[in-house]
PDB file of C-alpha atoms in Angstrom:
ATOM      1  CA  MET O   6      80.618 -11.463  35.517  1.00  0.00           C
ATOM      2  CA  THR O   7      82.691 -11.023  32.361  1.00  0.00           C
ATOM      3  CA  THR O   8      81.339  -9.985  28.992  1.00  0.00           C
ATOM      4  CA  THR O   9      81.911 -13.534  27.733  1.00  0.00           C
ATOM      5  CA  ASP O  10      79.811 -14.974  30.535  1.00  0.00           C
ATOM      6  CA  THR O  11      77.026 -12.534  29.750  1.00  0.00           C
ATOM      7  CA  ASP O  12      77.062 -13.535  26.082  1.00  0.00           C
ATOM      8  CA  THR O  13      77.027 -17.210  26.983  1.00  0.00           C
ATOM      9  CA  ASP O  14      74.206 -16.700  29.463  1.00  0.00           C
ATOM     10  CA  ASP O  15      72.218 -14.935  26.781  1.00  0.00           C
ATOM     11  CA  VAL O  16      72.715 -17.859  24.382  1.00  0.00           C
ATOM     12  CA  TYR O  17      71.524 -20.285  27.080  1.00  0.00           C
ATOM     13  CA  ALA O  18      68.500 -18.092  27.784  1.00  0.00           C
ATOM     14  CA  GLN O  19      67.537 -18.083  24.125  1.00  0.00           C
ATOM     15  CA  LEU O  20      68.187 -21.816  23.814  1.00  0.00           C
ATOM     16  CA  THR O  21      65.942 -22.462  26.811  1.00  0.00           C
ATOM     17  CA  GLY O  22      63.033 -20.820  25.003  1.00  0.00           C
ATOM     18  CA  ILE O  23      63.774 -22.826  21.872  1.00  0.00           C
ATOM     19  CA  PHE O  24      63.968 -26.123  23.793  1.00  0.00           C
ATOM     20  CA  HIS O  25      60.698 -25.411  25.607  1.00  0.00           C
ATOM     21  CA  ASP O  26      59.003 -24.653  22.291  1.00  0.00           C
ATOM     22  CA  VAL O  27      60.447 -27.547  20.239  1.00  0.00           C
ATOM     23  CA  PHE O  28      59.851 -30.191  22.918  1.00  0.00           C
ATOM     24  CA  ASP O  29      56.710 -28.536  24.282  1.00  0.00           C
ATOM     25  CA  ASP O  30      58.110 -28.951  27.775  1.00  0.00           C
ATOM     26  CA  GLU O  31      58.626 -25.939  30.039  1.00  0.00           C
ATOM     27  CA  SER O  32      60.426 -28.031  32.636  1.00  0.00           C
ATOM     28  CA  ILE O  33      63.567 -28.631  30.568  1.00  0.00           C
ATOM     29  CA  VAL O  34      66.608 -27.007  32.149  1.00  0.00           C
ATOM     30  CA  VAL O  35      69.202 -26.292  29.491  1.00  0.00           C
ATOM     31  CA  THR O  36      72.680 -26.973  30.837  1.00  0.00           C
ATOM     32  CA  PRO O  37      76.037 -27.548  29.117  1.00  0.00           C
ATOM     33  CA  GLN O  38      75.835 -31.257  29.992  1.00  0.00           C
ATOM     34  CA  LEU O  39      72.358 -31.779  28.518  1.00  0.00           C
ATOM     35  CA  THR O  40      72.183 -34.438  25.765  1.00  0.00           C
ATOM     36  CA  ALA O  41      69.459 -36.155  23.734  1.00  0.00           C
ATOM     37  CA  ASP O  42      69.506 -39.007  26.253  1.00  0.00           C
ATOM     38  CA  ASP O  43      68.161 -36.622  28.897  1.00  0.00           C
ATOM     39  CA  VAL O  44      65.037 -35.540  26.992  1.00  0.00           C
ATOM     40  CA  ASP O  45      62.412 -38.164  26.140  1.00  0.00           C
ATOM     41  CA  GLU O  46      61.111 -36.378  23.053  1.00  0.00           C
ATOM     42  CA  TRP O  47      64.561 -35.692  21.591  1.00  0.00           C
ATOM     43  CA  ASP O  48      64.449 -38.010  18.568  1.00  0.00           C
ATOM     44  CA  SER O  49      65.863 -37.570  15.072  1.00  0.00           C
ATOM     45  CA  LEU O  50      62.973 -35.457  13.815  1.00  0.00           C
ATOM     46  CA  SER O  51      62.828 -33.165  16.831  1.00  0.00           C
ATOM     47  CA  HIS O  52      66.607 -32.810  16.535  1.00  0.00           C
ATOM     48  CA  ILE O  53      66.074 -31.446  13.028  1.00  0.00           C
ATOM     49  CA  ARG O  54      63.444 -29.015  14.347  1.00  0.00           C
ATOM     50  CA  LEU O  55      65.815 -27.958  17.109  1.00  0.00           C
ATOM     51  CA  VAL O  56      68.721 -27.253  14.754  1.00  0.00           C
ATOM     52  CA  LEU O  57      66.490 -25.337  12.331  1.00  0.00           C
ATOM     53  CA  ALA O  58      65.001 -23.273  15.168  1.00  0.00           C
ATOM     54  CA  ILE O  59      68.475 -22.415  16.443  1.00  0.00           C
ATOM     55  CA  GLU O  60      69.655 -21.448  12.957  1.00  0.00           C
ATOM     56  CA  LYS O  61      66.634 -19.181  12.561  1.00  0.00           C
ATOM     57  CA  LYS O  62      66.849 -17.610  16.024  1.00  0.00           C
ATOM     58  CA  PHE O  63      70.537 -16.720  15.731  1.00  0.00           C
ATOM     59  CA  GLY O  64      70.563 -16.092  11.963  1.00  0.00           C
ATOM     60  CA  LEU O  65      73.204 -18.779  11.426  1.00  0.00           C
ATOM     61  CA  LYS O  66      73.793 -21.735   9.130  1.00  0.00           C
ATOM     62  CA  PHE O  67      75.579 -24.872  10.259  1.00  0.00           C
ATOM     63  CA  SER O  68      77.084 -27.658   8.203  1.00  0.00           C
ATOM     64  CA  ALA O  69      76.047 -31.268   8.651  1.00  0.00           C
ATOM     65  CA  ALA O  70      79.551 -32.054   9.924  1.00  0.00           C
ATOM     66  CA  GLU O  71      79.430 -29.297  12.535  1.00  0.00           C
ATOM     67  CA  VAL O  72      76.100 -30.497  13.883  1.00  0.00           C
ATOM     68  CA  GLY O  73      77.048 -34.161  13.617  1.00  0.00           C
ATOM     69  CA  ARG O  74      80.015 -33.936  15.946  1.00  0.00           C
ATOM     70  CA  LEU O  75      78.252 -32.124  18.794  1.00  0.00           C
ATOM     71  CA  LYS O  76      78.178 -34.196  21.990  1.00  0.00           C
ATOM     72  CA  ASN O  77      76.088 -31.973  24.251  1.00  0.00           C
ATOM     73  CA  VAL O  78      74.445 -28.568  24.528  1.00  0.00           C
ATOM     74  CA  GLY O  79      77.659 -27.006  25.814  1.00  0.00           C
ATOM     75  CA  GLU O  80      79.375 -27.836  22.526  1.00  0.00           C
ATOM     76  CA  PHE O  81      76.383 -26.472  20.628  1.00  0.00           C
ATOM     77  CA  VAL O  82      76.643 -23.197  22.542  1.00  0.00           C
ATOM     78  CA  ALA O  83      80.365 -23.023  21.751  1.00  0.00           C
ATOM     79  CA  LEU O  84      79.576 -23.552  18.075  1.00  0.00           C
ATOM     80  CA  ILE O  85      76.913 -20.830  18.137  1.00  0.00           C
ATOM     81  CA  ARG O  86      79.255 -18.393  19.883  1.00  0.00           C
ATOM     82  CA  SER O  87      82.091 -19.125  17.430  1.00  0.00           C
ATOM     83  CA  LYS O  88      79.808 -18.217  14.545  1.00  0.00           C
ATOM     84  CA  LEU O  89      78.432 -15.116  16.229  1.00  0.00           C
ATOM     85  CA  LYS O  90      81.906 -13.617  16.521  1.00  0.00           C
TER      86      LYS O  90
ATOM     87  CA  MET F   3      54.691 -62.847   9.495  1.00  0.00           C
ATOM     88  CA  LYS F   4      56.989 -60.378   7.812  1.00  0.00           C
ATOM     89  CA  PRO F   5      55.327 -58.707   4.797  1.00  0.00           C
ATOM     90  CA  GLU F   6      56.978 -59.205   1.435  1.00  0.00           C
ATOM     91  CA  PRO F   7      58.380 -56.002  -0.083  1.00  0.00           C
ATOM     92  CA  PHE F   8      56.531 -54.532  -3.059  1.00  0.00           C
ATOM     93  CA  THR F   9      59.070 -54.853  -5.833  1.00  0.00           C
ATOM     94  CA  ALA F  10      56.906 -54.859  -8.958  1.00  0.00           C
ATOM     95  CA  GLY F  11      56.178 -51.106  -9.099  1.00  0.00           C
ATOM     96  CA  PRO F  12      58.080 -48.349 -10.873  1.00  0.00           C
ATOM     97  CA  GLN F  13      61.453 -47.310  -9.505  1.00  0.00           C
ATOM     98  CA  ALA F  14      61.734 -44.135  -7.460  1.00  0.00           C
ATOM     99  CA  GLN F  15      64.144 -41.404  -8.485  1.00  0.00           C
ATOM    100  CA  VAL F  16      67.270 -41.166  -6.332  1.00  0.00           C
ATOM    101  CA  LEU F  17      68.345 -37.611  -5.484  1.00  0.00           C
ATOM    102  CA  ALA F  18      70.885 -36.426  -2.934  1.00  0.00           C
ATOM    103  CA  LEU F  19      70.729 -33.198  -0.975  1.00  0.00           C
ATOM    104  CA  GLY F  20      73.464 -31.691  -3.136  1.00  0.00           C
ATOM    105  CA  ASP F  21      71.348 -32.281  -6.244  1.00  0.00           C
ATOM    106  CA  LEU F  22      68.589 -29.995  -4.974  1.00  0.00           C
ATOM    107  CA  ALA F  23      68.297 -26.228  -4.884  1.00  0.00           C
ATOM    108  CA  PRO F  24      65.431 -23.771  -4.467  1.00  0.00           C
ATOM    109  CA  GLY F  25      63.404 -23.647  -7.662  1.00  0.00           C
ATOM    110  CA  TRP F  26      63.752 -27.324  -8.540  1.00  0.00           C
ATOM    111  CA  GLN F  27      60.361 -28.698  -9.472  1.00  0.00           C
ATOM    112  CA  ALA F  28      58.518 -31.819 -10.487  1.00  0.00           C
ATOM    113  CA  GLY F  29      54.916 -32.733 -11.138  1.00  0.00           C
ATOM    114  CA  VAL F  30      52.455 -35.591 -11.487  1.00  0.00           C
ATOM    115  CA  GLU F  31      49.356 -35.597 -13.694  1.00  0.00           C
ATOM    116  CA  PHE F  32      46.463 -37.759 -12.586  1.00  0.00           C
ATOM    117  CA  SER F  33      42.755 -38.350 -12.465  1.00  0.00           C
ATOM    118  CA  VAL F  34      40.740 -40.307  -9.931  1.00  0.00           C
ATOM    119  CA  SER F  35      38.373 -42.993 -11.246  1.00  0.00           C
ATOM    120  CA  ALA F  36      35.043 -44.090  -9.766  1.00  0.00           C
ATOM    121  CA  GLN F  37      36.653 -47.416  -8.890  1.00  0.00           C
ATOM    122  CA  GLN F  38      39.458 -45.682  -6.964  1.00  0.00           C
ATOM    123  CA  MET F  39      36.803 -43.670  -5.080  1.00  0.00           C
ATOM    124  CA  ARG F  40      35.055 -46.910  -4.065  1.00  0.00           C
ATOM    125  CA  GLN F  41      38.378 -48.450  -3.035  1.00  0.00           C
ATOM    126  CA  PHE F  42      39.210 -45.434  -0.892  1.00  0.00           C
ATOM    127  CA  ALA F  43      35.766 -45.482   0.740  1.00  0.00           C
ATOM    128  CA  GLU F  44      36.396 -49.110   1.736  1.00  0.00           C
ATOM    129  CA  LEU F  45      39.937 -48.365   2.906  1.00  0.00           C
ATOM    130  CA  SER F  46      39.083 -45.263   4.929  1.00  0.00           C
ATOM    131  CA  GLY F  47      35.560 -46.126   6.040  1.00  0.00           C
ATOM    132  CA  ASP F  48      34.475 -42.673   4.806  1.00  0.00           C
ATOM    133  CA  PHE F  49      31.240 -43.254   2.874  1.00  0.00           C
ATOM    134  CA  ASN F  50      30.084 -39.622   3.146  1.00  0.00           C
ATOM    135  CA  PRO F  51      27.625 -39.198   0.222  1.00  0.00           C
ATOM    136  CA  LEU F  52      29.418 -36.025  -0.843  1.00  0.00           C
ATOM    137  CA  HIS F  53      32.067 -38.427  -2.159  1.00  0.00           C
ATOM    138  CA  THR F  54      29.910 -41.407  -3.126  1.00  0.00           C
ATOM    139  CA  ASP F  55      26.628 -39.998  -4.468  1.00  0.00           C
ATOM    140  CA  ASP F  56      26.519 -37.655  -7.492  1.00  0.00           C
ATOM    141  CA  VAL F  57      22.900 -36.686  -6.850  1.00  0.00           C
ATOM    142  CA  PHE F  58      23.555 -35.811  -3.208  1.00  0.00           C
ATOM    143  CA  ALA F  59      26.677 -33.802  -4.143  1.00  0.00           C
ATOM    144  CA  ARG F  60      24.754 -31.846  -6.808  1.00  0.00           C
ATOM    145  CA  ALA F  61      22.020 -31.078  -4.287  1.00  0.00           C
ATOM    146  CA  LYS F  62      24.761 -29.545  -2.139  1.00  0.00           C
ATOM    147  CA  GLY F  63      25.867 -27.266  -4.952  1.00  0.00           C
ATOM    148  CA  PHE F  64      28.757 -29.265  -6.409  1.00  0.00           C
ATOM    149  CA  ASP F  65      29.076 -30.511  -9.995  1.00  0.00           C
ATOM    150  CA  GLY F  66      29.208 -34.146  -8.905  1.00  0.00           C
ATOM    151  CA  ALA F  67      30.807 -36.419  -6.323  1.00  0.00           C
ATOM    152  CA  VAL F  68      33.856 -34.697  -4.857  1.00  0.00           C
ATOM    153  CA  VAL F  69      37.192 -36.518  -4.840  1.00  0.00           C
ATOM    154  CA  TYR F  70      38.427 -37.218  -1.310  1.00  0.00           C
ATOM    155  CA  GLY F  71      41.004 -34.681  -0.165  1.00  0.00           C
ATOM    156  CA  ALA F  72      43.086 -37.563   1.104  1.00  0.00           C
ATOM    157  CA  LEU F  73      43.405 -38.836  -2.467  1.00  0.00           C
ATOM    158  CA  LEU F  74      44.989 -35.515  -3.403  1.00  0.00           C
ATOM    159  CA  VAL F  75      47.401 -36.064  -0.533  1.00  0.00           C
ATOM    160  CA  ALA F  76      48.008 -39.532  -1.996  1.00  0.00           C
ATOM    161  CA  LYS F  77      49.246 -37.923  -5.200  1.00  0.00           C
ATOM    162  CA  VAL F  78      51.519 -35.666  -3.145  1.00  0.00           C
ATOM    163  CA  SER F  79      52.880 -38.918  -1.721  1.00  0.00           C
ATOM    164  CA  GLN F  80      53.612 -40.126  -5.253  1.00  0.00           C
ATOM    165  CA  LEU F  81      55.334 -36.849  -6.117  1.00  0.00           C
ATOM    166  CA  ILE F  82      57.541 -36.895  -3.028  1.00  0.00           C
ATOM    167  CA  GLY F  83      58.201 -40.601  -2.787  1.00  0.00           C
ATOM    168  CA  MET F  84      58.874 -41.188  -6.464  1.00  0.00           C
ATOM    169  CA  GLN F  85      60.247 -37.931  -7.855  1.00  0.00           C
ATOM    170  CA  LEU F  86      61.048 -35.063  -5.543  1.00  0.00           C
ATOM    171  CA  PRO F  87      63.201 -36.045  -3.736  1.00  0.00           C
ATOM    172  CA  GLY F  88      62.284 -39.707  -4.380  1.00  0.00           C
ATOM    173  CA  ARG F  89      63.605 -42.900  -2.847  1.00  0.00           C
ATOM    174  CA  ASP F  90      65.618 -41.615   0.118  1.00  0.00           C
ATOM    175  CA  SER F  91      62.998 -39.214   1.480  1.00  0.00           C
ATOM    176  CA  VAL F  92      60.777 -39.366   4.558  1.00  0.00           C
ATOM    177  CA  TRP F  93      57.929 -36.926   5.217  1.00  0.00           C
ATOM    178  CA  ALA F  94      58.279 -34.710   8.244  1.00  0.00           C
ATOM    179  CA  SER F  95      55.091 -32.704   7.659  1.00  0.00           C
ATOM    180  CA  VAL F  96      52.501 -31.853   5.051  1.00  0.00           C
ATOM    181  CA  SER F  97      49.766 -29.241   4.916  1.00  0.00           C
ATOM    182  CA  LEU F  98      47.237 -28.514   2.192  1.00  0.00           C
ATOM    183  CA  ASP F  99      44.576 -25.808   1.955  1.00  0.00           C
ATOM    184  CA  PHE F 100      41.739 -26.956  -0.284  1.00  0.00           C
ATOM    185  CA  ARG F 101      40.213 -24.201  -2.395  1.00  0.00           C
ATOM    186  CA  LYS F 102      38.171 -25.910  -5.107  1.00  0.00           C
ATOM    187  CA  PRO F 103      36.832 -29.442  -5.486  1.00  0.00           C
ATOM    188  CA  LEU F 104      38.212 -32.044  -7.853  1.00  0.00           C
ATOM    189  CA  TYR F 105      35.647 -34.249  -9.546  1.00  0.00           C
ATOM    190  CA  VAL F 106      35.837 -37.901 -10.500  1.00  0.00           C
ATOM    191  CA  GLY F 107      37.493 -38.391 -13.888  1.00  0.00           C
ATOM    192  CA  GLN F 108      38.810 -34.803 -14.049  1.00  0.00           C
ATOM    193  CA  THR F 109      42.483 -34.427 -14.974  1.00  0.00           C
ATOM    194  CA  ALA F 110      44.621 -32.630 -12.399  1.00  0.00           C
ATOM    195  CA  GLN F 111      48.267 -31.892 -11.710  1.00  0.00           C
ATOM    196  CA  VAL F 112      50.211 -31.783  -8.473  1.00  0.00           C
ATOM    197  CA  GLU F 113      53.398 -29.725  -8.599  1.00  0.00           C
ATOM    198  CA  GLY F 114      56.172 -29.462  -6.046  1.00  0.00           C
ATOM    199  CA  VAL F 115      58.790 -26.707  -6.046  1.00  0.00           C
ATOM    200  CA  VAL F 116      61.816 -26.782  -3.752  1.00  0.00           C
ATOM    201  CA  ASP F 117      61.575 -23.754  -1.461  1.00  0.00           C
ATOM    202  CA  GLU F 118      64.360 -24.433   1.045  1.00  0.00           C
ATOM    203  CA  VAL F 119      67.196 -26.924   1.461  1.00  0.00           C
ATOM    204  CA  SER F 120      68.805 -27.262   4.874  1.00  0.00           C
ATOM    205  CA  GLU F 121      72.367 -28.504   4.551  1.00  0.00           C
ATOM    206  CA  SER F 122      72.747 -29.013   8.287  1.00  0.00           C
ATOM    207  CA  THR F 123      69.696 -31.229   8.770  1.00  0.00           C
ATOM    208  CA  GLY F 124      68.833 -32.688   5.347  1.00  0.00           C
ATOM    209  CA  LEU F 125      65.380 -31.108   5.503  1.00  0.00           C
ATOM    210  CA  VAL F 126      63.851 -30.073   2.171  1.00  0.00           C
ATOM    211  CA  VAL F 127      60.811 -27.778   2.101  1.00  0.00           C
ATOM    212  CA  LEU F 128      58.507 -28.063  -0.898  1.00  0.00           C
ATOM    213  CA  LYS F 129      55.753 -25.697  -1.972  1.00  0.00           C
ATOM    214  CA  LEU F 130      52.818 -27.684  -3.317  1.00  0.00           C
ATOM    215  CA  THR F 131      50.178 -26.645  -5.828  1.00  0.00           C
ATOM    216  CA  LEU F 132      47.339 -28.764  -7.215  1.00  0.00           C
ATOM    217  CA  ARG F 133      45.576 -27.552 -10.343  1.00  0.00           C
ATOM    218  CA  ALA F 134      42.815 -28.683 -12.671  1.00  0.00           C
ATOM    219  CA  ALA F 135      41.741 -26.915 -15.864  1.00  0.00           C
ATOM    220  CA  GLY F 136      44.163 -24.120 -15.064  1.00  0.00           C
ATOM    221  CA  LYS F 137      42.610 -23.388 -11.668  1.00  0.00           C
ATOM    222  CA  VAL F 138      44.226 -23.900  -8.291  1.00  0.00           C
ATOM    223  CA  LEU F 139      42.534 -26.667  -6.292  1.00  0.00           C
ATOM    224  CA  ALA F 140      44.860 -26.609  -3.325  1.00  0.00           C
ATOM    225  CA  LYS F 141      48.087 -25.098  -2.108  1.00  0.00           C
ATOM    226  CA  GLY F 142      50.362 -26.365   0.602  1.00  0.00           C
ATOM    227  CA  ARG F 143      53.743 -27.204   1.951  1.00  0.00           C
ATOM    228  CA  ALA F 144      55.660 -30.335   2.757  1.00  0.00           C
ATOM    229  CA  GLU F 145      58.794 -30.923   4.796  1.00  0.00           C
ATOM    230  CA  VAL F 146      60.842 -33.920   3.739  1.00  0.00           C
ATOM    231  CA  VAL F 147      63.942 -35.357   5.363  1.00  0.00           C
ATOM    232  CA  LEU F 148      66.383 -36.599   2.782  1.00  0.00           C
ATOM    233  CA  GLY F 149      68.516 -39.428   4.092  1.00  0.00           C
ATOM    234  CA  ARG F 150      72.247 -39.177   3.641  1.00  0.00           C
TER     235      ARG F 150
END
């Protein structure tokens, strides 16, 4: 496994905890393809809670435009990693 | 039948996310009348004598009938919906810790101070304080989503 893979895996591991907490559902499997359509409770308000929890966990701030153009969790992870560099 | 919109009331302030920053504040002064207490009892179905009977409330150690906590929340609604942030806001959460009672006819103030503004989500966090006669009645927090 490369260093990059390890970093990405760590982001997914942390996101998994955040998803389980925000949606109160331990069964959610966080994959790059995951979208709001795949999670029943993922509505506009829980999306806000999710973004805020991610900002807090990673110590990052996103812009509305950055968040608005994300199509799935994989793109969110890429955004997080780009800001962690 | 579709309800008619209420259009006769005062106009709400219109603020955008970019207008707000931590430290911004607004307030509402109010008092609750005996008639409003009766109206709320009918609306809520809460006829607890602590709120409806001065004699009962005094026997319990209060100075008179205690204003419903929900009516304090109602004034928070006025603050948020009309002033801070006003028209384009939707509540995401509210919490209030009640510390002292408010009595019927007593003047009080509810104050909101912007604590956080999230650019990415449009969420605004307000710190809330209710006071009467210089004393804190309640403190709390509200999260408001400001539409773009």
